[in-house]
Amino acid sequence: MEKKVPAVSTNSSDSDDLPDPHLNTGYQESDASWETLGTPELLRRKKPRNKTGTKKPVCTTSSSSTTTDTESNVLKADKLAPYRQYITILSDGSEDEDEERGAQNLSASPSENDAKQHTNISSMPSRETKDILQELAMQIQPNNISRFNINRRNVWDGACRGFRRSTFSPSNTLLVKFTDDSGLSEEAVDQGGPRREFLRLLMDAIQNSSIFEGPPTARILTLDSHAIQRDDYFLTGMMLAVNLVHGGPPPKFFSKLLFDTLVYDAENVKPSIEDIPESEFKQSLTSIMHAESLDKLREAMDRNSSTLTLAGCFHHVKSVEDRLEIVNDMLQWYVLGRTRAVCERLKAGLETLGVLATMQSYPDNFKNCLVFSEEKLTAVLVEDLFKPGLSPGGSNRRVTEERIIGYWMDFLQDAEEGSTVVTLEDVLIFATGTNRIPPLGLLPSPNLSFLHKDDEDGQSKFPIANTCANQLKLPIHPSYDLFKENVEFGILNSPNFGRA
């Protein structure tokens, strides 16, 4: 449904004057025309005439243009072992017991195999994710800038232009400027809010990119010839790294399998049939795995001969037990062999700002940032996030504010229970520009204030948000029903910065 900006009536004698562009009723406001975001230096690869060409980007500073030489990205030496791996017999029991054990391993869910896969992988001592990312963010050079012009209807296109610009470097400060649907410059860019909104929208675009396949919350790499030609795999890795280091939301759409493929060596990645998205390939695996006799196995292999030949797994079988070896080889090919080159490009992009090496040192921390989990915003969490600024005790203002805080707490609880038309994520986006709390946290700390009638903008019946300051101003209403109705309306009609 198309959302329209509601008109706001006031009792001011200056109602015919132009509105203050920095105080937006019911819409999000910001403090400046350009967003400031620090970004460390990028190792970029020139669009190659040959595959080894490099390009040295130029860094633009806020006071003058300077040139900073950067080394080209060079892929790490190939660490992937040959994808073909065979079932190891770990027990001296009967062949039937061995076959049953292998079948269980191949069909087990990723979580059931977690403890078996990485017991020999060492990592650094436990640390807070926020502290790790703060160390990476020390690379940011606040005096250098790179500009991004973003249209919300096509975030990926604007992001690609910005990241591929010759003057771009992650060590530069990013200035993000949004344009409205008419192509006119939108008067709202900042010191944090639009940056968070841009990174949130960019993560959504990456999640739905053609370089991934599978469920929205368990994406794995796939092949896209156009993306290979554009080197989108490298670009995506770079974007993910920049997002994490610069205070963007945790992507949380990687499958456990994809994360393991990026972080661990090939011999530590043990895919199962459950890791594969629903497809003809998965059906082929399932039909071979469920063959109950040698004849049935051969029939299944004949039906899927094209896929088996492509994977290099179309062998002569002598017994039904050979199905385990065939399925295992097909899984290794699909996950590691088929996407090996593009996975290396994604990893090369993640090397930006030292993110990949840090992921490999602290896998548990970054797993929480990248792999989907059922963590959800709660009313208590959002309530604790926004600290109210209250008037002195005993004052009439304080009495009013305490009543409105009660409305606010009830509103959050209703949103969590699904009895409002907005979600808690909508509330967070409206006030901060992001739908999840970034691993780096929200700076400045979110705060809550109130729209008293004798204050500036006090006549507004809708909420006002300043995403630069992470500030939410609540309207004053005599009843909870009026409060709920107007807060819902203000949030739903303010998808961008502006006035509701």
Short mmCIF file of C-alpha atoms in Angstrom, two decimals:
data_model
loop_
_atom_site.label_atom_id
_atom_site.label_comp_id
_atom_site.label_asym_id
_atom_site.label_seq_id
_atom_site.Cartn_x
_atom_site.Cartn_y
_atom_site.Cartn_z
CA MET A 1 0.00 0.00 0.00
CA GLU A 2 1.32 3.42 -0.89
CA LYS A 3 2.21 5.46 2.15
CA LYS A 4 1.41 9.18 2.01
CA VAL A 5 2.79 11.94 4.16
CA PRO A 6 0.05 13.25 6.42
CA ALA A 7 -0.48 16.95 6.79
CA VAL A 8 0.07 18.58 10.18
CA SER A 9 -1.97 21.47 11.37
CA THR A 10 -0.67 23.90 13.99
CA ASN A 11 -2.10 26.88 15.87
CA SER A 12 0.96 29.02 15.21
CA SER A 13 0.48 32.34 13.50
CA ASP A 14 3.39 31.43 11.28
CA SER A 15 1.63 28.42 9.82
CA ASP A 16 2.20 29.68 6.29
CA ASP A 17 5.97 29.80 6.75
CA LEU A 18 8.20 27.10 5.38
CA PRO A 19 8.84 24.31 7.90
CA ASP A 20 12.19 23.95 9.59
CA PRO A 21 13.93 21.19 7.57
CA HIS A 22 15.74 19.93 10.67
CA LEU A 23 12.66 19.41 12.89
CA ASN A 24 10.39 16.93 11.18
CA THR A 25 7.09 16.00 12.75
CA GLY A 26 6.36 12.28 12.67
CA TYR A 27 9.26 11.79 10.31
CA GLN A 28 12.92 11.31 11.05
CA GLU A 29 15.14 14.35 11.12
CA SER A 30 18.86 14.84 10.92
CA ASP A 31 21.45 17.45 11.56
CA ALA A 32 23.40 17.99 8.35
CA SER A 33 23.26 17.63 4.60
CA TRP A 34 25.92 14.98 4.42
CA GLU A 35 26.44 11.91 6.57
CA THR A 36 29.77 11.31 8.21
CA LEU A 37 31.01 7.76 8.39
CA GLY A 38 34.62 6.73 8.86
CA THR A 39 35.89 3.88 6.73
CA PRO A 40 39.33 2.27 6.81
CA GLU A 41 41.54 1.75 3.80
CA LEU A 42 40.45 -0.74 1.19
CA LEU A 43 42.51 -3.14 -0.81
CA ARG A 44 40.82 -2.82 -4.17
CA ARG A 45 41.18 -4.68 -7.40
CA LYS A 46 41.09 -2.77 -10.66
CA LYS A 47 38.60 -3.89 -13.26
CA PRO A 48 41.11 -6.07 -15.01
CA ARG A 49 42.15 -6.07 -18.59
CA ASN A 50 43.98 -9.12 -17.36
CA LYS A 51 43.34 -10.98 -14.15
CA THR A 52 46.37 -9.65 -12.32
CA GLY A 53 45.92 -5.94 -12.89
CA THR A 54 45.72 -3.63 -9.87
CA LYS A 55 44.51 -0.12 -9.29
CA LYS A 56 45.55 2.38 -6.66
CA PRO A 57 42.52 4.30 -5.37
CA VAL A 58 42.62 7.97 -4.55
CA CYS A 59 41.40 9.15 -1.14
CA THR A 60 39.44 12.40 -0.99
CA THR A 61 39.81 14.46 2.17
CA SER A 62 37.32 16.87 3.64
CA SER A 63 39.67 19.83 3.21
CA SER A 64 41.52 18.90 0.04
CA SER A 65 41.97 15.97 -2.32
CA THR A 66 44.94 13.75 -1.60
CA THR A 67 46.14 10.55 -3.14
CA THR A 68 46.85 7.47 -1.05
CA ASP A 69 48.45 4.43 -2.62
CA THR A 70 46.97 1.09 -1.59
CA GLU A 71 48.11 -2.37 -2.38
CA SER A 72 45.95 -4.48 -4.66
CA ASN A 73 44.08 -7.41 -3.28
CA VAL A 74 45.89 -10.62 -3.87
CA LEU A 75 44.07 -13.84 -3.23
CA LYS A 76 45.54 -15.96 -0.51
CA ALA A 77 47.18 -19.16 -1.57
CA ASP A 78 44.56 -21.75 -2.18
CA LYS A 79 44.01 -23.56 1.09
CA LEU A 80 41.15 -25.73 -0.06
CA ALA A 81 42.05 -29.36 -0.22
CA PRO A 82 40.60 -31.45 -3.06
CA TYR A 83 36.87 -31.58 -2.50
CA ARG A 84 36.63 -35.34 -2.86
CA GLN A 85 36.64 -36.89 0.59
CA TYR A 86 35.72 -40.40 1.57
CA ILE A 87 33.94 -41.91 4.50
CA THR A 88 36.40 -42.94 7.23
CA ILE A 89 35.52 -46.07 9.12
CA LEU A 90 35.93 -45.18 12.79
CA SER A 91 34.67 -48.37 14.30
CA ASP A 92 35.66 -51.99 14.01
CA GLY A 93 32.00 -53.02 14.13
CA SER A 94 30.00 -54.60 11.36
CA GLU A 95 29.56 -53.07 7.90
CA ASP A 96 25.88 -52.49 8.60
CA GLU A 97 26.73 -50.40 11.67
CA ASP A 98 29.29 -48.40 9.67
CA GLU A 99 26.79 -47.73 6.89
CA GLU A 100 24.13 -46.62 9.36
CA ARG A 101 26.58 -44.26 11.06
CA GLY A 102 27.62 -42.72 7.73
CA ALA A 103 24.02 -42.24 6.66
CA GLN A 104 23.22 -40.49 9.92
CA ASN A 105 26.16 -38.11 9.47
CA LEU A 106 25.16 -37.21 5.92
CA SER A 107 21.55 -36.55 6.79
CA ALA A 108 22.12 -34.90 10.17
CA SER A 109 21.23 -31.27 10.60
CA PRO A 110 24.08 -28.73 10.80
CA SER A 111 23.58 -28.21 14.52
CA GLU A 112 23.98 -31.92 15.21
CA ASN A 113 27.33 -31.95 13.43
CA ASP A 114 28.71 -28.77 15.02
CA ALA A 115 30.47 -30.49 17.89
CA LYS A 116 32.07 -33.03 15.53
CA GLN A 117 33.43 -30.61 12.96
CA HIS A 118 35.65 -28.09 14.69
CA THR A 119 36.97 -29.72 17.83
CA ASN A 120 40.55 -29.29 16.59
CA ILE A 121 40.14 -25.64 15.55
CA SER A 122 41.87 -23.28 17.95
CA SER A 123 40.72 -19.70 18.48
CA MET A 124 41.73 -16.69 20.54
CA PRO A 125 40.57 -16.24 24.14
CA SER A 126 36.97 -15.13 24.54
CA ARG A 127 36.30 -11.41 24.06
CA GLU A 128 33.32 -9.14 23.62
CA THR A 129 32.37 -8.64 19.96
CA LYS A 130 32.03 -4.91 20.53
CA ASP A 131 35.65 -4.68 21.75
CA ILE A 132 36.91 -6.66 18.74
CA LEU A 133 35.12 -4.42 16.26
CA GLN A 134 36.21 -1.27 18.08
CA GLU A 135 39.82 -2.31 17.51
CA LEU A 136 39.14 -2.73 13.79
CA ALA A 137 37.37 0.63 13.70
CA MET A 138 40.54 2.35 14.90
CA GLN A 139 41.65 2.19 11.25
CA ILE A 140 39.04 4.80 10.37
CA GLN A 141 40.45 8.12 9.18
CA PRO A 142 37.81 10.77 9.97
CA ASN A 143 39.44 13.48 7.85
CA ASN A 144 39.06 11.65 4.53
CA ILE A 145 35.72 11.28 2.77
CA SER A 146 34.00 9.18 0.11
CA ARG A 147 30.54 10.17 -1.07
CA PHE A 148 27.56 7.91 -1.67
CA ASN A 149 24.39 9.05 -3.46
CA ILE A 150 21.69 6.51 -2.65
CA ASN A 151 18.15 6.06 -3.89
CA ARG A 152 16.14 3.86 -1.56
CA ARG A 153 14.42 2.15 -4.49
CA ASN A 154 17.74 0.89 -5.84
CA VAL A 155 20.21 0.79 -2.99
CA TRP A 156 22.43 -1.85 -4.62
CA ASP A 157 23.04 0.27 -7.73
CA GLY A 158 24.07 3.35 -5.76
CA ALA A 159 26.20 1.28 -3.40
CA CYS A 160 28.07 -0.37 -6.28
CA ARG A 161 28.86 3.01 -7.82
CA GLY A 162 30.14 4.30 -4.51
CA PHE A 163 32.27 1.28 -3.64
CA ARG A 164 33.73 1.03 -7.14
CA ARG A 165 34.61 4.71 -7.42
CA SER A 166 38.35 5.24 -7.89
CA THR A 167 38.49 7.64 -4.95
CA PHE A 168 36.78 5.24 -2.56
CA SER A 169 38.67 3.70 0.31
CA PRO A 170 37.27 2.14 3.49
CA SER A 171 39.70 4.33 5.39
CA ASN A 172 37.67 7.31 4.21
CA THR A 173 34.71 8.83 5.98
CA LEU A 174 31.52 8.02 4.08
CA LEU A 175 29.10 10.80 3.27
CA VAL A 176 25.75 9.18 2.50
CA LYS A 177 23.14 11.31 0.79
CA PHE A 178 19.72 9.94 -0.03
CA THR A 179 17.59 11.08 -2.96
CA ASP A 180 13.82 10.97 -3.00
CA ASP A 181 11.71 9.13 -5.53
CA SER A 182 11.62 12.17 -7.82
CA GLY A 183 15.39 12.31 -7.93
CA LEU A 184 15.53 15.46 -5.79
CA SER A 185 18.01 15.74 -3.00
CA GLU A 186 16.47 14.84 0.35
CA GLU A 187 17.31 17.25 3.14
CA ALA A 188 18.43 14.70 5.68
CA VAL A 189 21.94 13.44 5.99
CA ASP A 190 23.88 13.16 9.22
CA GLN A 191 26.45 11.89 11.59
CA GLY A 192 25.06 8.38 11.93
CA GLY A 193 21.36 7.86 11.21
CA PRO A 194 21.39 7.76 7.41
CA ARG A 195 24.57 5.69 7.53
CA ARG A 196 22.79 3.06 9.62
CA GLU A 197 19.78 3.19 7.32
CA PHE A 198 22.00 2.80 4.25
CA LEU A 199 23.85 -0.17 5.74
CA ARG A 200 20.57 -1.79 6.80
CA LEU A 201 19.12 -1.45 3.30
CA LEU A 202 22.40 -2.66 1.78
CA MET A 203 22.40 -5.80 3.94
CA ASP A 204 18.83 -6.50 2.79
CA ALA A 205 19.92 -6.12 -0.84
CA ILE A 206 22.87 -8.48 -0.32
CA GLN A 207 20.67 -11.05 1.40
CA ASN A 208 18.44 -11.15 -1.68
CA SER A 209 21.35 -11.10 -4.12
CA SER A 210 21.62 -13.67 -6.91
CA ILE A 211 25.00 -14.82 -5.58
CA PHE A 212 23.20 -16.63 -2.76
CA GLU A 213 20.58 -19.35 -2.71
CA GLY A 214 18.54 -21.12 -0.09
CA PRO A 215 16.11 -19.92 2.58
CA PRO A 216 16.31 -16.21 3.52
CA THR A 217 17.77 -17.08 6.92
CA ALA A 218 20.21 -19.78 5.72
CA ARG A 219 21.86 -18.56 2.54
CA ILE A 220 24.72 -20.36 0.82
CA LEU A 221 26.85 -19.38 -2.17
CA THR A 222 25.77 -20.20 -5.69
CA LEU A 223 27.04 -19.33 -9.15
CA ASP A 224 25.94 -16.32 -11.21
CA SER A 225 27.89 -15.72 -14.43
CA HIS A 226 27.01 -12.03 -14.58
CA ALA A 227 28.07 -11.55 -10.97
CA ILE A 228 31.35 -13.31 -11.73
CA GLN A 229 32.01 -10.95 -14.64
CA ARG A 230 31.29 -7.90 -12.45
CA ASP A 231 33.29 -9.35 -9.55
CA ASP A 232 30.25 -8.97 -7.31
CA TYR A 233 31.51 -11.71 -4.99
CA PHE A 234 34.52 -9.62 -4.01
CA LEU A 235 32.37 -6.49 -3.77
CA THR A 236 29.87 -8.25 -1.51
CA GLY A 237 32.62 -9.42 0.84
CA MET A 238 33.97 -5.87 1.03
CA MET A 239 30.50 -4.48 1.77
CA LEU A 240 29.96 -7.01 4.56
CA ALA A 241 33.30 -6.08 6.12
CA VAL A 242 32.58 -2.35 5.92
CA ASN A 243 29.13 -2.89 7.42
CA LEU A 244 30.49 -4.67 10.50
CA VAL A 245 33.33 -2.26 11.19
CA HIS A 246 31.26 0.88 10.66
CA GLY A 247 28.40 0.13 13.00
CA GLY A 248 25.92 -1.50 10.63
CA PRO A 249 23.40 -4.13 11.75
CA PRO A 250 24.44 -7.79 12.01
CA PRO A 251 23.49 -9.42 8.66
CA LYS A 252 22.40 -12.73 10.24
CA PHE A 253 21.46 -14.47 7.00
CA PHE A 254 24.43 -16.82 6.54
CA SER A 255 23.84 -20.52 6.89
CA LYS A 256 26.11 -22.32 9.33
CA LEU A 257 27.58 -24.12 6.32
CA LEU A 258 28.51 -20.86 4.53
CA PHE A 259 30.09 -19.45 7.66
CA ASP A 260 32.16 -22.60 8.20
CA THR A 261 33.27 -22.55 4.57
CA LEU A 262 34.60 -19.01 5.00
CA VAL A 263 36.23 -19.47 8.39
CA TYR A 264 37.55 -23.04 8.48
CA ASP A 265 39.71 -25.13 6.18
CA ALA A 266 37.98 -27.48 3.76
CA GLU A 267 38.68 -30.61 5.77
CA ASN A 268 36.72 -29.13 8.66
CA VAL A 269 33.60 -28.47 6.58
CA LYS A 270 31.28 -31.49 6.54
CA PRO A 271 28.09 -30.67 4.62
CA SER A 272 24.96 -32.74 5.02
CA ILE A 273 21.96 -33.21 2.76
CA GLU A 274 19.98 -30.89 5.03
CA ASP A 275 22.37 -28.06 4.17
CA ILE A 276 21.37 -28.13 0.50
CA PRO A 277 18.42 -25.92 -0.58
CA GLU A 278 15.35 -27.59 -2.05
CA SER A 279 16.27 -28.29 -5.65
CA GLU A 280 16.66 -31.03 -8.23
CA PHE A 281 20.16 -31.59 -6.92
CA LYS A 282 18.84 -32.26 -3.43
CA GLN A 283 16.25 -34.64 -4.86
CA SER A 284 19.04 -36.47 -6.66
CA LEU A 285 20.98 -36.81 -3.43
CA THR A 286 17.93 -38.03 -1.56
CA SER A 287 17.01 -40.65 -4.17
CA ILE A 288 20.55 -42.08 -4.15
CA MET A 289 20.77 -41.97 -0.37
CA HIS A 290 17.49 -43.87 0.05
CA ALA A 291 18.32 -46.65 -2.42
CA GLU A 292 17.71 -49.92 -0.56
CA SER A 293 19.41 -52.32 -2.95
CA LEU A 294 22.15 -52.34 -5.55
CA ASP A 295 19.59 -52.39 -8.38
CA LYS A 296 17.72 -49.42 -6.87
CA LEU A 297 21.01 -47.56 -6.46
CA ARG A 298 21.96 -48.12 -10.09
CA GLU A 299 18.50 -47.01 -11.23
CA ALA A 300 18.80 -43.80 -9.17
CA MET A 301 22.24 -43.15 -10.61
CA ASP A 302 20.99 -43.65 -14.15
CA ARG A 303 18.14 -41.19 -13.57
CA ASN A 304 20.62 -38.61 -12.28
CA SER A 305 23.51 -39.41 -14.59
CA SER A 306 23.83 -35.83 -15.87
CA THR A 307 24.27 -34.41 -12.38
CA LEU A 308 26.59 -37.21 -11.33
CA THR A 309 28.73 -36.74 -14.43
CA LEU A 310 28.96 -32.98 -13.85
CA ALA A 311 30.10 -33.61 -10.29
CA GLY A 312 32.57 -36.30 -11.40
CA CYS A 313 30.75 -38.91 -9.34
CA PHE A 314 29.30 -41.22 -11.99
CA HIS A 315 31.20 -44.37 -11.02
CA HIS A 316 30.56 -48.07 -11.32
CA VAL A 317 29.08 -49.30 -8.05
CA LYS A 318 29.56 -52.78 -6.68
CA SER A 319 27.38 -52.66 -3.57
CA VAL A 320 24.61 -50.55 -2.06
CA GLU A 321 27.08 -49.29 0.54
CA ASP A 322 28.77 -47.26 -2.22
CA ARG A 323 25.89 -44.78 -2.02
CA LEU A 324 27.50 -43.13 1.04
CA GLU A 325 30.69 -42.39 -0.86
CA ILE A 326 28.75 -41.07 -3.85
CA VAL A 327 26.54 -38.76 -1.76
CA ASN A 328 29.52 -37.50 0.22
CA ASP A 329 31.47 -36.73 -2.96
CA MET A 330 28.47 -34.92 -4.47
CA LEU A 331 28.04 -32.82 -1.33
CA GLN A 332 31.71 -31.86 -1.31
CA TRP A 333 31.53 -30.91 -4.98
CA TYR A 334 28.38 -28.83 -4.57
CA VAL A 335 29.58 -26.91 -1.51
CA LEU A 336 33.33 -26.66 -2.10
CA GLY A 337 34.31 -27.66 -5.62
CA ARG A 338 31.56 -25.92 -7.59
CA THR A 339 31.80 -22.57 -5.79
CA ARG A 340 35.48 -22.70 -4.95
CA ALA A 341 36.58 -19.74 -7.10
CA VAL A 342 33.72 -17.41 -6.10
CA CYS A 343 34.16 -18.33 -2.44
CA GLU A 344 37.78 -17.21 -2.70
CA ARG A 345 36.63 -13.87 -4.16
CA LEU A 346 34.11 -13.43 -1.33
CA LYS A 347 36.87 -14.16 1.19
CA ALA A 348 39.19 -11.71 -0.56
CA GLY A 349 36.54 -9.01 -0.11
CA LEU A 350 36.14 -9.94 3.55
CA GLU A 351 39.85 -9.35 4.04
CA THR A 352 39.01 -5.63 3.87
CA LEU A 353 39.86 -3.96 7.19
CA GLY A 354 41.23 -7.26 8.47
CA VAL A 355 37.76 -8.68 9.03
CA LEU A 356 38.36 -12.20 7.64
CA ALA A 357 41.47 -12.80 9.75
CA THR A 358 39.58 -11.57 12.80
CA MET A 359 36.65 -13.87 11.97
CA GLN A 360 39.06 -16.80 11.88
CA SER A 361 40.53 -15.79 15.25
CA TYR A 362 37.13 -15.22 16.91
CA PRO A 363 34.68 -17.48 15.04
CA ASP A 364 32.09 -17.63 17.82
CA ASN A 365 31.78 -13.84 17.98
CA PHE A 366 31.29 -13.44 14.24
CA LYS A 367 29.01 -16.43 14.00
CA ASN A 368 26.60 -14.49 16.21
CA CYS A 369 26.81 -11.56 13.77
CA LEU A 370 26.46 -13.47 10.49
CA VAL A 371 24.52 -16.69 11.14
CA PHE A 372 20.78 -16.53 11.69
CA SER A 373 19.46 -16.99 15.20
CA GLU A 374 16.03 -16.63 16.73
CA GLU A 375 16.98 -13.58 18.78
CA LYS A 376 14.19 -11.02 18.63
CA LEU A 377 13.65 -7.54 19.94
CA THR A 378 11.56 -7.45 23.09
CA ALA A 379 9.57 -4.68 24.69
CA VAL A 380 11.88 -4.72 27.71
CA LEU A 381 14.97 -4.43 25.49
CA VAL A 382 13.62 -1.43 23.58
CA GLU A 383 12.40 0.17 26.81
CA ASP A 384 15.84 -0.20 28.38
CA LEU A 385 17.51 1.10 25.20
CA PHE A 386 15.77 4.50 25.28
CA LYS A 387 16.57 6.40 28.46
CA PRO A 388 13.97 9.09 29.24
CA GLY A 389 14.97 12.63 30.08
CA LEU A 390 12.54 13.67 32.82
CA SER A 391 11.63 17.06 34.25
CA PRO A 392 12.27 17.82 37.94
CA GLY A 393 10.21 15.78 40.38
CA GLY A 394 6.97 17.36 41.57
CA SER A 395 6.56 19.55 38.49
CA ASN A 396 3.48 19.43 36.26
CA ARG A 397 5.71 18.39 33.38
CA ARG A 398 7.01 15.44 35.38
CA VAL A 399 3.47 14.26 36.12
CA THR A 400 2.60 14.38 32.41
CA GLU A 401 5.83 12.63 31.41
CA GLU A 402 5.26 9.77 33.83
CA ARG A 403 1.82 9.22 32.34
CA ILE A 404 3.21 9.21 28.78
CA ILE A 405 5.97 6.78 29.79
CA GLY A 406 3.23 4.41 30.91
CA TYR A 407 1.61 4.75 27.48
CA TRP A 408 4.99 4.15 25.83
CA MET A 409 5.63 0.97 27.82
CA ASP A 410 2.17 -0.35 27.00
CA PHE A 411 2.70 0.51 23.33
CA LEU A 412 5.94 -1.49 23.24
CA GLN A 413 4.27 -4.43 24.92
CA ASP A 414 1.39 -4.31 22.43
CA ALA A 415 3.90 -4.21 19.56
CA GLU A 416 5.68 -7.28 20.90
CA GLU A 417 2.38 -9.14 21.26
CA GLY A 418 1.29 -8.19 17.74
CA SER A 419 -1.67 -6.02 18.72
CA THR A 420 -0.31 -2.92 16.94
CA VAL A 421 0.18 -2.34 13.22
CA VAL A 422 3.86 -1.56 13.79
CA THR A 423 6.56 -3.89 15.06
CA LEU A 424 9.37 -3.27 17.50
CA GLU A 425 11.72 -3.33 14.50
CA ASP A 426 9.64 -0.51 12.95
CA VAL A 427 10.07 1.53 16.13
CA LEU A 428 13.84 1.00 16.12
CA ILE A 429 14.13 1.89 12.43
CA PHE A 430 12.08 5.06 12.97
CA ALA A 431 14.25 6.23 15.87
CA THR A 432 17.73 5.03 14.85
CA GLY A 433 17.69 4.00 11.17
CA THR A 434 18.51 0.35 11.91
CA ASN A 435 16.31 -2.68 12.56
CA ARG A 436 18.83 -4.52 14.76
CA ILE A 437 21.17 -3.30 17.45
CA PRO A 438 24.61 -3.16 15.78
CA PRO A 439 27.44 -5.21 17.33
CA LEU A 440 29.25 -1.89 17.85
CA GLY A 441 26.22 -0.53 19.69
CA LEU A 442 24.30 2.69 19.09
CA LEU A 443 26.14 5.97 19.55
CA PRO A 444 25.05 8.33 20.91
CA SER A 445 22.96 6.36 23.39
CA PRO A 446 19.26 6.41 22.44
CA ASN A 447 17.15 8.80 24.50
CA LEU A 448 13.50 9.63 25.01
CA SER A 449 11.97 13.10 25.37
CA PHE A 450 8.50 14.62 25.29
CA LEU A 451 6.64 17.12 23.10
CA HIS A 452 5.19 19.54 25.67
CA LYS A 453 2.85 22.15 24.21
CA ASP A 454 5.02 25.09 25.19
CA ASP A 455 8.12 23.52 23.58
CA GLU A 456 9.27 23.81 20.00
CA ASP A 457 7.23 21.35 17.92
CA GLY A 458 5.06 20.80 21.02
CA GLN A 459 1.90 21.11 18.94
CA SER A 460 2.73 17.92 17.07
CA LYS A 461 0.46 14.98 17.73
CA PHE A 462 2.91 12.62 16.03
CA PRO A 463 6.29 11.36 17.28
CA ILE A 464 9.50 13.00 16.08
CA ALA A 465 12.74 11.09 15.61
CA ASN A 466 16.26 12.38 15.13
CA THR A 467 18.26 9.39 13.94
CA CYS A 468 21.51 11.34 14.17
CA ALA A 469 21.07 11.72 17.91
CA ASN A 470 19.09 8.47 18.30
CA GLN A 471 16.42 10.61 19.90
CA LEU A 472 12.69 9.86 20.02
CA LYS A 473 10.24 12.56 21.05
CA LEU A 474 6.83 11.31 22.19
CA PRO A 475 3.62 13.33 21.70
CA ILE A 476 1.36 14.26 24.60
CA HIS A 477 -2.17 12.81 24.48
CA PRO A 478 -4.91 12.57 27.13
CA SER A 479 -5.58 8.85 26.55
CA TYR A 480 -3.68 5.73 25.57
CA ASP A 481 -5.93 5.09 22.56
CA LEU A 482 -5.09 8.50 21.07
CA PHE A 483 -1.41 8.03 21.87
CA LYS A 484 -1.32 4.61 20.20
CA GLU A 485 -3.23 5.76 17.12
CA ASN A 486 -0.99 8.76 16.46
CA VAL A 487 2.31 7.01 17.20
CA GLU A 488 1.35 4.18 14.84
CA PHE A 489 0.34 6.66 12.14
CA GLY A 490 3.50 8.73 12.51
CA ILE A 491 5.82 5.71 12.30
CA LEU A 492 4.05 4.03 9.39
CA ASN A 493 4.02 7.24 7.35
CA SER A 494 7.68 8.05 7.83
CA PRO A 495 9.70 5.46 5.87
CA ASN A 496 12.23 8.19 5.02
CA PHE A 497 13.45 11.35 6.67
CA GLY A 498 10.83 14.05 6.50
CA ARG A 499 7.67 15.40 8.05
CA ALA A 500 4.50 13.51 8.92
#
